[in-house]
Amino acid sequence: MKAASSAPGRVRALDYVAAVTVKSGGRALPLGGVALPNRRLVLRWLRRQALRLADGHGRYLPTAAPWLGARDVRPVTFHGSDAPEALRAWVGDHGSQDHAINTLASGGPALLTVVDPVVGLRVTLGAWPVDLCGWAAASANHPYPPRTETEGT
């Protein structure tokens, strides 16, 4: 990820990342993720992934969106209808979308976890801002501590 210019001579400090993970039996696996320059695109990507996961339950999933230039997540097989319905409900709920975009704007993470109670499968969709310019400046002021190595006996 790199910071993008929002105006000539001005660098935008925040980029956003989103990821979808699945957890089953104490093991978490990433299904996919993306880094994008603004929170609206990140939420757009998350909504698309939520619908792909919900609509793809037991069916063929459409190919990735060419306008986004990012990979879509791998499919998940749900065993009940609760999780797909919760994903569809989140996509269609304007209050949830407003809350997510306001949370990202304030610098916090936006998370949604749905559970397939039949098998205890948990799917989490998350997005958060990443302050790359601030991180670069902070790391320049605080160099890594000296590395010490020990020899094995």
C-alpha positions as a LaTeX table, in Angstrom:
\begin{tabular}{lrrr}
\hline
Residue & $x$ (\AA) & $y$ (\AA) & $z$ (\AA) \\
\hline
Met1 & 0.00 & 0.00 & 0.00 \\
Lys2 & 1.17 & 3.48 & $-0.63$ \\
Ala3 & $-0.22$ & 6.84 & 0.28 \\
Ala4 & $-2.02$ & 8.53 & $-2.56$ \\
Ser5 & $-2.11$ & 12.20 & $-3.38$ \\
Ser6 & $-5.47$ & 13.83 & $-2.78$ \\
Ala7 & $-4.40$ & 17.19 & $-4.22$ \\
Pro8 & $-1.23$ & 18.47 & $-5.87$ \\
Gly9 & 1.53 & 18.61 & $-3.29$ \\
Arg10 & $-0.64$ & 17.08 & $-0.57$ \\
Val11 & $-0.44$ & 13.48 & 0.65 \\
Arg12 & $-3.41$ & 11.69 & 2.18 \\
Ala13 & $-2.40$ & 10.12 & 5.49 \\
Leu14 & $-4.94$ & 7.31 & 5.61 \\
Asp15 & $-5.51$ & 4.28 & 3.47 \\
Tyr16 & $-7.98$ & 1.56 & 4.37 \\
Val17 & $-7.76$ & $-2.20$ & 4.46 \\
Ala18 & $-10.49$ & $-4.81$ & 4.59 \\
Ala19 & $-10.36$ & $-8.52$ & 5.20 \\
Val20 & $-12.71$ & $-11.44$ & 5.49 \\
Thr21 & $-11.77$ & $-14.31$ & 7.77 \\
Val22 & $-13.43$ & $-17.55$ & 8.77 \\
Lys23 & $-12.98$ & $-19.27$ & 12.12 \\
Ser24 & $-13.90$ & $-22.82$ & 12.88 \\
Gly25 & $-12.69$ & $-25.07$ & 15.65 \\
Gly26 & $-10.35$ & $-22.42$ & 17.07 \\
Arg27 & $-8.58$ & $-21.93$ & 13.75 \\
Ala28 & $-8.86$ & $-18.69$ & 11.78 \\
Leu29 & $-8.24$ & $-18.61$ & 8.04 \\
Pro30 & $-8.16$ & $-15.58$ & 5.75 \\
Leu31 & $-10.59$ & $-15.69$ & 2.83 \\
Gly32 & $-9.28$ & $-12.54$ & 1.19 \\
Gly33 & $-8.54$ & $-8.89$ & 1.65 \\
Val34 & $-7.89$ & $-5.60$ & $-0.07$ \\
Ala35 & $-6.27$ & $-2.21$ & 0.50 \\
Leu36 & $-8.07$ & 0.80 & $-0.94$ \\
Pro37 & $-7.63$ & 4.57 & $-0.80$ \\
Asn38 & $-10.94$ & 5.49 & 0.88 \\
Arg39 & $-13.55$ & 4.13 & 3.25 \\
Arg40 & $-16.40$ & 4.20 & 0.73 \\
Leu41 & $-14.55$ & 1.81 & $-1.58$ \\
Val42 & $-13.67$ & $-0.43$ & 1.35 \\
Leu43 & $-17.31$ & $-0.66$ & 2.42 \\
Arg44 & $-18.36$ & $-1.22$ & $-1.17$ \\
Trp45 & $-15.92$ & $-4.13$ & $-1.36$ \\
Leu46 & $-17.18$ & $-5.56$ & 1.96 \\
Arg47 & $-20.81$ & $-5.32$ & 0.83 \\
Arg48 & $-19.94$ & $-7.14$ & $-2.38$ \\
Gln49 & $-18.16$ & $-9.87$ & $-0.45$ \\
Ala50 & $-21.05$ & $-10.22$ & 1.99 \\
Leu51 & $-23.49$ & $-10.68$ & $-0.90$ \\
Arg52 & $-21.13$ & $-13.07$ & $-2.72$ \\
Leu53 & $-20.85$ & $-15.23$ & 0.40 \\
Ala54 & $-24.59$ & $-15.14$ & 1.08 \\
Asp55 & $-25.70$ & $-15.66$ & $-2.51$ \\
Gly56 & $-23.01$ & $-18.21$ & $-3.30$ \\
His57 & $-24.20$ & $-20.64$ & $-0.68$ \\
Gly58 & $-24.42$ & $-23.82$ & $-2.70$ \\
Arg59 & $-24.11$ & $-22.04$ & $-6.05$ \\
Tyr60 & $-21.48$ & $-20.84$ & $-8.49$ \\
Leu61 & $-19.97$ & $-17.48$ & $-7.51$ \\
Pro62 & $-19.54$ & $-14.74$ & $-10.15$ \\
Thr63 & $-16.05$ & $-13.60$ & $-11.12$ \\
Ala64 & $-14.25$ & $-10.70$ & $-9.45$ \\
Ala65 & $-15.38$ & $-7.15$ & $-10.12$ \\
Pro66 & $-13.22$ & $-5.60$ & $-12.86$ \\
Trp67 & $-13.95$ & $-2.03$ & $-11.69$ \\
Leu68 & $-12.36$ & $-2.75$ & $-8.33$ \\
Gly69 & $-9.22$ & $-4.50$ & $-9.53$ \\
Ala70 & $-9.17$ & $-6.60$ & $-6.38$ \\
Arg71 & $-9.68$ & $-10.26$ & $-5.68$ \\
Asp72 & $-12.94$ & $-11.47$ & $-4.29$ \\
Val73 & $-12.92$ & $-13.74$ & $-1.28$ \\
Arg74 & $-12.98$ & $-17.50$ & $-1.48$ \\
Pro75 & $-16.43$ & $-19.09$ & $-1.01$ \\
Val76 & $-17.67$ & $-20.58$ & 2.24 \\
Thr77 & $-20.22$ & $-23.37$ & 2.60 \\
Phe78 & $-22.80$ & $-22.47$ & 5.22 \\
His79 & $-24.82$ & $-25.30$ & 6.75 \\
Gly80 & $-27.77$ & $-23.16$ & 7.81 \\
Ser81 & $-29.47$ & $-20.03$ & 6.52 \\
Asp82 & $-28.80$ & $-17.77$ & 9.54 \\
Ala83 & $-25.38$ & $-16.52$ & 8.44 \\
Pro84 & $-26.32$ & $-15.82$ & 4.79 \\
Glu85 & $-29.46$ & $-13.97$ & 5.92 \\
Ala86 & $-27.45$ & $-11.92$ & 8.44 \\
Leu87 & $-24.99$ & $-10.95$ & 5.68 \\
Arg88 & $-27.84$ & $-9.87$ & 3.39 \\
Ala89 & $-29.48$ & $-7.93$ & 6.22 \\
Trp90 & $-26.24$ & $-6.04$ & 6.97 \\
Val91 & $-25.83$ & $-5.07$ & 3.30 \\
Gly92 & $-29.39$ & $-3.76$ & 3.13 \\
Asp93 & $-29.38$ & $-1.91$ & 6.46 \\
His94 & $-28.57$ & 1.75 & 5.82 \\
Gly95 & $-28.12$ & 2.39 & 9.55 \\
Ser96 & $-25.42$ & $-0.29$ & 9.75 \\
Gln97 & $-23.69$ & 1.15 & 6.68 \\
Asp98 & $-23.76$ & 4.68 & 8.13 \\
His99 & $-22.39$ & 3.38 & 11.43 \\
Ala100 & $-19.57$ & 1.54 & 9.65 \\
Ile101 & $-18.53$ & 4.55 & 7.56 \\
Asn102 & $-18.66$ & 6.87 & 10.59 \\
Thr103 & $-16.58$ & 4.41 & 12.63 \\
Leu104 & $-13.95$ & 4.30 & 9.88 \\
Ala105 & $-14.00$ & 8.10 & 9.58 \\
Ser106 & $-13.28$ & 8.39 & 13.30 \\
Gly107 & $-10.32$ & 6.01 & 12.98 \\
Gly108 & $-11.89$ & 2.87 & 14.41 \\
Pro109 & $-12.43$ & $-0.57$ & 12.87 \\
Ala110 & $-15.74$ & $-1.61$ & 11.35 \\
Leu111 & $-16.46$ & $-5.27$ & 12.04 \\
Leu112 & $-19.28$ & $-7.69$ & 11.35 \\
Thr113 & $-19.25$ & $-11.30$ & 12.50 \\
Val114 & $-21.90$ & $-13.80$ & 11.49 \\
Val115 & $-22.19$ & $-17.29$ & 12.91 \\
Asp116 & $-23.44$ & $-20.48$ & 11.31 \\
Pro117 & $-24.82$ & $-22.09$ & 14.49 \\
Val118 & $-25.14$ & $-25.54$ & 12.91 \\
Val119 & $-21.35$ & $-26.03$ & 12.89 \\
Gly120 & $-20.06$ & $-22.99$ & 14.83 \\
Leu121 & $-18.51$ & $-21.39$ & 11.75 \\
Arg122 & $-17.75$ & $-17.68$ & 12.28 \\
Val123 & $-17.21$ & $-15.32$ & 9.33 \\
Thr124 & $-15.85$ & $-11.86$ & 10.11 \\
Leu125 & $-15.82$ & $-8.95$ & 7.68 \\
Gly126 & $-13.63$ & $-6.12$ & 8.87 \\
Ala127 & $-12.21$ & $-2.82$ & 7.71 \\
Trp128 & $-9.89$ & $-0.36$ & 9.39 \\
Pro129 & $-7.85$ & 2.72 & 8.54 \\
Val130 & $-4.10$ & 2.45 & 8.23 \\
Asp131 & $-2.09$ & 5.60 & 8.81 \\
Leu132 & 0.89 & 4.90 & 6.58 \\
Cys133 & 2.30 & 8.41 & 6.57 \\
Gly134 & 2.07 & 8.68 & 10.37 \\
Trp135 & 3.59 & 5.24 & 10.77 \\
Ala136 & 6.50 & 6.12 & 8.49 \\
Ala137 & 7.15 & 9.35 & 10.40 \\
Ala138 & 6.89 & 7.63 & 13.78 \\
Ser139 & 9.21 & 4.80 & 12.77 \\
Ala140 & 11.79 & 7.31 & 11.49 \\
Asn141 & 11.83 & 8.94 & 14.95 \\
His142 & 12.04 & 5.59 & 16.75 \\
Pro143 & 14.57 & 3.29 & 15.12 \\
Tyr144 & 14.39 & $-0.43$ & 15.76 \\
Pro145 & 16.12 & $-1.55$ & 18.97 \\
Pro146 & 19.52 & $-3.14$ & 18.49 \\
Arg147 & 19.32 & $-6.82$ & 17.65 \\
Thr148 & 21.00 & $-9.24$ & 19.99 \\
Glu149 & 21.71 & $-12.77$ & 18.99 \\
Thr150 & 22.43 & $-15.73$ & 21.16 \\
Glu151 & 24.12 & $-18.86$ & 20.06 \\
Gly152 & 22.35 & $-22.15$ & 20.62 \\
Thr153 & 24.05 & $-24.65$ & 22.87 \\
\hline
\end{tabular}
